[in-house]
Coordinates of C-alpha atoms and ligand atoms in Angstrom, one line a residue:
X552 CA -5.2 112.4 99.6
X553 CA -7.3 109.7 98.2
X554 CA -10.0 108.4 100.7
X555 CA -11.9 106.2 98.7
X556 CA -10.7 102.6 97.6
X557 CA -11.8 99.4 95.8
X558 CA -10.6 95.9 97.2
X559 CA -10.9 93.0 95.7
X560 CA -11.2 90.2 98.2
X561 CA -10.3 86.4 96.9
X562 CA -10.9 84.4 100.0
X563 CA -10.2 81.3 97.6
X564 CA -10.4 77.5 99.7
X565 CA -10.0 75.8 102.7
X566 CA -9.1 77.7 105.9
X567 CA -8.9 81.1 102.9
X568 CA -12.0 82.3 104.0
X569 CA -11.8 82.1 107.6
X570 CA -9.0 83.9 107.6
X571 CA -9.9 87.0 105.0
X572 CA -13.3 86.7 107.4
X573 CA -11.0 88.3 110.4
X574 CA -9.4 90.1 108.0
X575 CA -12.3 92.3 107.2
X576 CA -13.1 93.5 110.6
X577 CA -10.1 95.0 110.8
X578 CA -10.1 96.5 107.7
X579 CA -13.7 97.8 108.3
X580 CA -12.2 99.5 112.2
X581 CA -9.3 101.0 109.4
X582 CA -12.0 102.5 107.4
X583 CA -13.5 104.3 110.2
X584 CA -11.0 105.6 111.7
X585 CA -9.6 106.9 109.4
X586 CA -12.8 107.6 107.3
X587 CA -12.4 106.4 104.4
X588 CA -15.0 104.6 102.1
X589 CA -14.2 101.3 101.2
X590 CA -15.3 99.6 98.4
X591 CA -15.3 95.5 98.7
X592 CA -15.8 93.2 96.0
X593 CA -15.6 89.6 96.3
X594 CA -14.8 87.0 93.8
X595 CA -14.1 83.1 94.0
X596 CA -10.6 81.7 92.8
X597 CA -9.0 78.4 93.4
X598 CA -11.0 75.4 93.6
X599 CA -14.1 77.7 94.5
X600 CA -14.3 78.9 91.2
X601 CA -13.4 75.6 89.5
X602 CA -16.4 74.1 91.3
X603 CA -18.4 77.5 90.5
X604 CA -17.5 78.4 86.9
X605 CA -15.1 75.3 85.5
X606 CA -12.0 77.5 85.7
X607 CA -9.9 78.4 88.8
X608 CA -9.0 81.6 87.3
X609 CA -12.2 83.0 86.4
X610 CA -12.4 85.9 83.5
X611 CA -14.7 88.0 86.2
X612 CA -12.8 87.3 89.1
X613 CA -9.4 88.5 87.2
X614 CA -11.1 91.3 86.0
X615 CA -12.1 92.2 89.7
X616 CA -8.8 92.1 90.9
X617 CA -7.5 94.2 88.0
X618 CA -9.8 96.7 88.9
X619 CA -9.1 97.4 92.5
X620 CA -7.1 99.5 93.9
X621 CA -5.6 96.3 95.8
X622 CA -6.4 92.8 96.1
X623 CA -6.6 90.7 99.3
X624 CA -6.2 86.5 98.9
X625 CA -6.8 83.7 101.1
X626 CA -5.4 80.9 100.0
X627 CA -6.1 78.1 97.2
X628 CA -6.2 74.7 97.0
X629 CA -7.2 70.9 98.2
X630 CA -6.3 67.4 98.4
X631 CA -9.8 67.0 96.3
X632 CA -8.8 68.9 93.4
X633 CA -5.0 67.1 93.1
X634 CA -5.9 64.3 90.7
X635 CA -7.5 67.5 87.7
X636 CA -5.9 68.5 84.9
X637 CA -2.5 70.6 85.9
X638 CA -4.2 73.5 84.3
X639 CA -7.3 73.9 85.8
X640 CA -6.1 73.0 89.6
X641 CA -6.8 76.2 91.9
X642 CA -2.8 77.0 92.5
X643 CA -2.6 78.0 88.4
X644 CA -5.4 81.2 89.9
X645 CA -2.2 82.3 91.6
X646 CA 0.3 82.1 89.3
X647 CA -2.2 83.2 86.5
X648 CA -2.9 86.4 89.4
X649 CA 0.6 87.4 89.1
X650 CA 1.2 87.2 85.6
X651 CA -1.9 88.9 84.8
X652 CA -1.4 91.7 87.0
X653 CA 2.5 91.8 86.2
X654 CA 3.0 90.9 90.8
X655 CA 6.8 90.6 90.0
X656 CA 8.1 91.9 93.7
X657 CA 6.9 89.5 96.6
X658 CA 8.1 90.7 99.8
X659 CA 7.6 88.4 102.9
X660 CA 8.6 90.1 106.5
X661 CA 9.5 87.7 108.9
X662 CA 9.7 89.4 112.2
X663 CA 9.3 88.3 115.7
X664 CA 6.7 89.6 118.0
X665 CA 8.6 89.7 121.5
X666 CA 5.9 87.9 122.9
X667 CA 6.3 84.9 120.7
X668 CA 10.2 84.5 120.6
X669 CA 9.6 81.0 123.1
X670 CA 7.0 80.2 120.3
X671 CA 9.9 79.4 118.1
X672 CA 11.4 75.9 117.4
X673 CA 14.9 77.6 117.5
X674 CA 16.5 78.8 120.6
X675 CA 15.7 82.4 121.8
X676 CA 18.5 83.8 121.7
X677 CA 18.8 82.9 118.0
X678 CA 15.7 84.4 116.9
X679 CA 14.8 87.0 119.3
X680 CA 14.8 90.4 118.0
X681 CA 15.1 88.6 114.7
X682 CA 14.1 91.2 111.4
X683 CA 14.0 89.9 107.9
X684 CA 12.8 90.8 104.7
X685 CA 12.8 88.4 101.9
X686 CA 12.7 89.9 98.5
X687 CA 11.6 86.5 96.3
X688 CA 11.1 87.6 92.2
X689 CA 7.6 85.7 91.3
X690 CA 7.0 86.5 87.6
X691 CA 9.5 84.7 86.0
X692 CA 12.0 81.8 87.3
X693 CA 11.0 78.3 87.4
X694 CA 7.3 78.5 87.7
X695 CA 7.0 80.3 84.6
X696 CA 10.1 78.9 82.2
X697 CA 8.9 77.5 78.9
X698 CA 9.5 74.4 77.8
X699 CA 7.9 72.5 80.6
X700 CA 5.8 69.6 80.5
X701 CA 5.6 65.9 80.7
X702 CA 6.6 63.8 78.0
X703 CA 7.7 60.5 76.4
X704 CA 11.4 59.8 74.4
X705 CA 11.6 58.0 71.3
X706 CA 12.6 54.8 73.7
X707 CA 9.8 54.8 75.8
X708 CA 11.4 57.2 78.2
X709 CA 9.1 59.1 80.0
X710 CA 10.7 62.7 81.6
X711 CA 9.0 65.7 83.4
X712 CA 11.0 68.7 82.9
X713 CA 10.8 73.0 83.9
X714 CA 13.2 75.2 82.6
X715 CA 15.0 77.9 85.2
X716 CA 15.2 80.8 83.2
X717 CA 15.6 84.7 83.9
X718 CA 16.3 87.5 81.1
X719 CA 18.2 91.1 82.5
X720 CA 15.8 93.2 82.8
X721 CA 13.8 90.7 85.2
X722 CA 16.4 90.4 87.4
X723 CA 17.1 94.2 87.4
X724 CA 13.8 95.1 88.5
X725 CA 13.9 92.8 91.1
X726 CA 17.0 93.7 92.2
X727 CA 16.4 97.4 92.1
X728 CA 13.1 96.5 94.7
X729 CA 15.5 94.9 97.3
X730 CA 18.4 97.8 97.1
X731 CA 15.3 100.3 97.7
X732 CA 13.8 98.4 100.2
X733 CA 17.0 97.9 102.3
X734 CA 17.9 101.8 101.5
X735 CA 15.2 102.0 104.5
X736 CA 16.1 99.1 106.4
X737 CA 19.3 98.1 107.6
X738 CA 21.6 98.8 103.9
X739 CA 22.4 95.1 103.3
X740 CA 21.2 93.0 100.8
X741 CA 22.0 89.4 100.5
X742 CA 21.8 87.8 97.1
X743 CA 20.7 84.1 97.5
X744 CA 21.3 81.6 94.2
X745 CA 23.1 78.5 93.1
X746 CA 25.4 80.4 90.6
X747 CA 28.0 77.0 91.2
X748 CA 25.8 75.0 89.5
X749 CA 23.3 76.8 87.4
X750 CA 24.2 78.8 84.9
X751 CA 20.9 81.1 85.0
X752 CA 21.6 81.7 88.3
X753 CA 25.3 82.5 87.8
X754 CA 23.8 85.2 85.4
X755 CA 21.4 86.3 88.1
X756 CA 24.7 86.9 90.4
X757 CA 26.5 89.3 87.7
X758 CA 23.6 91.1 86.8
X759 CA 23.0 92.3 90.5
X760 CA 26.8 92.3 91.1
X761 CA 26.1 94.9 87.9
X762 CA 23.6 97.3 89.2
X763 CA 25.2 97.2 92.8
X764 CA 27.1 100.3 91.8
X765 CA 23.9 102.5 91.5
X766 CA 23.6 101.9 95.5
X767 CA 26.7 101.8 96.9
X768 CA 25.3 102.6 100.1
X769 CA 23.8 99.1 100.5
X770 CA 26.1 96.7 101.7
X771 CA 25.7 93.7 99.0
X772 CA 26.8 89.6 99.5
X773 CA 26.0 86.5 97.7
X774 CA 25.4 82.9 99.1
X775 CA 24.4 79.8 97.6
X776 CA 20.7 79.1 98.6
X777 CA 22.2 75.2 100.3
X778 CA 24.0 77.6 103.0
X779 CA 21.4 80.1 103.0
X780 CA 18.9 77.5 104.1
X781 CA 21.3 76.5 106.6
X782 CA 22.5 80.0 108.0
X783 CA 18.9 80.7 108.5
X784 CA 18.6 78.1 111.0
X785 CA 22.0 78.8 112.6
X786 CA 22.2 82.7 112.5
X787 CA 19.1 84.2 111.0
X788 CA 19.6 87.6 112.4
X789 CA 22.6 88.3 110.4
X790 CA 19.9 89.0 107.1
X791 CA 18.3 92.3 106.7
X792 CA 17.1 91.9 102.9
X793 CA 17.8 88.3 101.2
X794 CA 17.2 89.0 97.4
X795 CA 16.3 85.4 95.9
X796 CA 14.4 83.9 92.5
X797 CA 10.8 82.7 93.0
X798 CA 11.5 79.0 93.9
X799 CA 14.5 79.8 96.0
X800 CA 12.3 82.7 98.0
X801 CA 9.4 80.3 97.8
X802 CA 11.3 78.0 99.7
X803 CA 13.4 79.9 101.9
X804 CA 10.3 82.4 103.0
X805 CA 8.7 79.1 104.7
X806 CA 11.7 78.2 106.3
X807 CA 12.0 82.1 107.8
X808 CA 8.3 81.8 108.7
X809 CA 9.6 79.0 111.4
X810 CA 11.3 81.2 113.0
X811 CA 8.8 83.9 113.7
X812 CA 6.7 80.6 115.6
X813 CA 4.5 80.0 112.8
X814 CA 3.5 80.0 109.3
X815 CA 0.1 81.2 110.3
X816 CA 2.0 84.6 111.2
X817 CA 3.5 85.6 108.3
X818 CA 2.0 87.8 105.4
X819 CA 3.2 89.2 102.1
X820 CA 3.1 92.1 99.5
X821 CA 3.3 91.2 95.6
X822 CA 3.6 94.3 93.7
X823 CA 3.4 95.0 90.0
X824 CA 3.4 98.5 88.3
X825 CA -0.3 99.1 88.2
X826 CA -1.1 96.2 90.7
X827 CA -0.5 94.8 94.0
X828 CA -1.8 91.5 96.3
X829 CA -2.2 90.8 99.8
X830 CA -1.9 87.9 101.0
X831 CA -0.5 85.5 104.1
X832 CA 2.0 83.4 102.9
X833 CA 0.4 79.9 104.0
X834 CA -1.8 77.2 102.0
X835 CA -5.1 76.7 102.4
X836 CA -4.3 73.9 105.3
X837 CA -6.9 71.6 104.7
X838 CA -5.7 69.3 107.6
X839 CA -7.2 72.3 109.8
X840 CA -10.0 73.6 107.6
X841 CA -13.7 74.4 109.6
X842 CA -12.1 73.5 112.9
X843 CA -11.2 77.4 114.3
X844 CA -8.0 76.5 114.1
X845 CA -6.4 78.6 111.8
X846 CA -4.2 81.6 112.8
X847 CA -5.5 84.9 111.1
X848 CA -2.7 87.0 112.5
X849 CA -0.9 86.9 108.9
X850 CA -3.9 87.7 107.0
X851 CA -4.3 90.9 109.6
X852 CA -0.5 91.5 108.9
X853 CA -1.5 91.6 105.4
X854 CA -3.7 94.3 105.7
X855 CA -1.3 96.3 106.8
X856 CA 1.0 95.6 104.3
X857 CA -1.8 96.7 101.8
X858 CA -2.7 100.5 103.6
X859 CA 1.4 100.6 103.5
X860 CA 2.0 99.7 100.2
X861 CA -0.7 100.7 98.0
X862 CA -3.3 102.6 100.0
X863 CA -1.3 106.2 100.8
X864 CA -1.6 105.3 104.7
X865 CA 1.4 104.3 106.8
X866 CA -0.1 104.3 110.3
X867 CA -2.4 101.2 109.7
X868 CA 0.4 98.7 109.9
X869 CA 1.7 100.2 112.9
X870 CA -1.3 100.1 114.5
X871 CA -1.8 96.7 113.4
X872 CA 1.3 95.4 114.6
X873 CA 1.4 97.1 117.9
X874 CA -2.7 95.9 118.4
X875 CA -1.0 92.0 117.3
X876 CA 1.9 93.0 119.9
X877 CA -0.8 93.8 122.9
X878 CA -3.1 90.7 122.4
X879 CA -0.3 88.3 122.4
X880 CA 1.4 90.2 125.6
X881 CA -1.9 89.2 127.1
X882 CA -1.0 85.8 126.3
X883 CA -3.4 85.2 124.0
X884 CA -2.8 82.1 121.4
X885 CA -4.0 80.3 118.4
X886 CA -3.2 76.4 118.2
X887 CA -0.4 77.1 116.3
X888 CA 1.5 79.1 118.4
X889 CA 0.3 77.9 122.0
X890 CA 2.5 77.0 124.9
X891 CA 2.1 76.2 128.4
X892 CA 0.0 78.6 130.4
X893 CA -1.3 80.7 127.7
X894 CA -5.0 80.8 126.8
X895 CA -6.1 79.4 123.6
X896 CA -8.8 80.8 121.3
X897 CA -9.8 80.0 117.6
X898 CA -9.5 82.3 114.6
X899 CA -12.8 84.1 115.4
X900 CA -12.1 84.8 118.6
X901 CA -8.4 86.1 118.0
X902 CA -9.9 88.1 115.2
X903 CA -12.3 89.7 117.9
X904 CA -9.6 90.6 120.1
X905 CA -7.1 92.2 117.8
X906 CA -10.4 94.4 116.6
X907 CA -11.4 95.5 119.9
X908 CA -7.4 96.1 120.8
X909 CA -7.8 98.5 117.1
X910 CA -10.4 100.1 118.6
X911 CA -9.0 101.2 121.6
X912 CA -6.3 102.3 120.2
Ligands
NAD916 P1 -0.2 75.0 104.0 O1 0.5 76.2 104.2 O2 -1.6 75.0 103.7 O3 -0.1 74.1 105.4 C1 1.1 73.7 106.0 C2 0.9 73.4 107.5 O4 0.8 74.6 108.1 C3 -0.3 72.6 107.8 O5 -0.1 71.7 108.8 C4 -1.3 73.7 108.2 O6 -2.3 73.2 109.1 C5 -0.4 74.7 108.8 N1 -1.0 76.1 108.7 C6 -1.0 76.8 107.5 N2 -1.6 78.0 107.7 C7 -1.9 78.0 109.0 C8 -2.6 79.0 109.8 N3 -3.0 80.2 109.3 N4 -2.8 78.7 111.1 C9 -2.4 77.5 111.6 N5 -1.8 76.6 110.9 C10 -1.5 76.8 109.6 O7 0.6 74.1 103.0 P2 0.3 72.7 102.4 O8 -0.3 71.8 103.4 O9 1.6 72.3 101.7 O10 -0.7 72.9 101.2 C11 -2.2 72.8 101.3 C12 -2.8 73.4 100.1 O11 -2.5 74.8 100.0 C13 -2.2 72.8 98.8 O12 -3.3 72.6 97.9 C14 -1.3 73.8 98.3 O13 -1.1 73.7 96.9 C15 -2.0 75.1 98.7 N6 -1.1 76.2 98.8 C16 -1.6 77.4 98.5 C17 -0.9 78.6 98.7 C18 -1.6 79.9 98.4 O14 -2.8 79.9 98.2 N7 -0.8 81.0 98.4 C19 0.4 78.5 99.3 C20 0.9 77.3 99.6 C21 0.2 76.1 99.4

């Protein structure tokens, strides 16, 4: 088995390098104990770079990432880089990350920690016990569709327009990642579009409606992404696997991240062939940057994801969860996820105790 690995850390802007900061200790107790040699190298993305190089998606940094074994992200982004050229603002690093490095898979876990079920806006009994996996496609959809632009009609007219489109083999990969996925899970895989009103998306629902047959084992449904949203609200625990397009799972994947408390809690896996990134699914949350107020449970999550996904190790994210598990039981909180009579500490601090609660273990 492989015990040596290169990661390429992006902590990227705002509260992005706090968070990968807790991050690394944890990967660091990892290492040891399971003694492996780690190799981290660290490039700027997002509005770093753009302040550092002119460019938010820097030739070395992508270069980095493409040769690691897996890349961990921060976040990107500001309020003082929103009035720049579209293509130079730090959120084009991301999706020129994924298309680079072919990330078409994002999978985003939204599970609840016992000890945070009365962290959730939603009742408890709605969300406790509450297991979901949503399977959003991120290389194509939407974000990517050519023609797109802003531009001016013969009148004077001026229009902004994106095109939603998605060819068969796109959604067949993506679909074949949430039949897989759920084979290990729970079997069911629900199929989230708007296939009564666009017709990309009506071909998104025949083409998995199509490949269904090669896993017959796996329960599959449809549902229009307007009831999705709502069903998620109202009855979340009836989804094991929802299989949606990048701006749908975009969407929907913050909406799930509600439910687990917070958005601070929630990380992610993009995978690609050759390539894969880790990385919690927030912003950069400049409203809280330098403060120690940011959650770095989901960037810690994220780790795990990595050792599971692309560096040969399951137990990491086990022990990871379970070490999460323990220091909330204690009662433990960020801001984010604080209630009455629990003690509050700042991203450092729960970043300390979820290491020592590692090493212990
Ligand atoms: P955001 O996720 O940064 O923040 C939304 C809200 O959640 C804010 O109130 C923030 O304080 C809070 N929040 C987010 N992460 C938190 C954490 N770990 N702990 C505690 N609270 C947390 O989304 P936004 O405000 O819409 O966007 C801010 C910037 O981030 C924008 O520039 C946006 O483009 C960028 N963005 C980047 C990514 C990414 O890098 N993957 C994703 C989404 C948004």
């Amino acid at each position: 088995m492989k015990t040596e690995f290169d990661i390429a850390v992006l902590p990227g802007d705002g509260i992005g390098p706090e968070v990968i900061q807790e991050a690394l200790k944890i990967l660091k107790i990892i290492e040891s104990k399971l003694g492996l040699k780690i190799n981290i190298s660290e490039a700027p993305v997002g509005g770093a770079a753009y302040e550092a190089t002119g460019h938010p998606l820097p030739e070395a940094s992508l270069e980095t990432a493409r040769n690691a074994d897996a890349v961990l992200l921060g976040a990107v982004g500001g309020p003082q880089w929103e009035s720049i050229d579209f293509s130079l603002r730090p959120e084009r690093a991301l999706l020129g990350l994924r298309s680079s490095m072919g990330l078409y898979a994002n999978l985003r876990p939204a599970r609840i920690f016992p000890a945070l079920v009365d962290a959730s806006t939603l009742k408890r009994e709605v969300v406790e016990g509450l297991d979901l996996l949503v399977v959003r496609e991120l290389t194509g959809g939407i974000y990517f569709g050519q023609p797109r632009g802003v531009d001016t009609l013969e009148d004077g007219t001026r229009r902004g327009f994106n095109t939603l489109v998605y060819t068969e083999p796109e959604i067949e990969r993506i679909a074949r990642i949430a039949f897989d996925v759920a084979r290990k899970r729970n079997k069911s895989v629900c199929s989230v579009d708007k296939a009564n009103v666009l017709e990309s998306t009506g071909f998104w629902r025949e083409v998995v409606t199509g490949l269904h047959s090669d896993y017959s084992d796996v329960e599959l449904s449809h549902m229009y992404v307007d009831n999705c949203a709502m069903q998620l609200v109202r009855n979340p625990k009836q989804f094991d696997v929802i299989l949606t397009t990048n701006m749908f799972g975009d969407i929907l994947s913050d909406e799930a991240s509600m439910l687990t408390g917070s958005i601070g809690m929630l990380p992610s896996a993009s995978l690609g062939e050759k390539h894969a990134m880790y990385e919690p699914i927030h912003g950069s949350a400049p409203d809280i940057t330098g403060q120690e107020l940011a959650n770095p449970l989901a960037t810690i999550l994220s780790v795990g994801m990595m050792f599971k996904y692309s560096l040969d190790h399951e137990e990491p994210n086990a022990w990871i969860e379970s070490a999460v598990e323990s220091v909330l039981g204690q009662g433990v909180r960020t801001a984010d996820i604080m209630s009455d009579g629990m003690r509050q500490v700042g991203t450092k601090e729960m970043g300390d105790l979820i290491a020592e609660e590692l090493e212990k273990g």
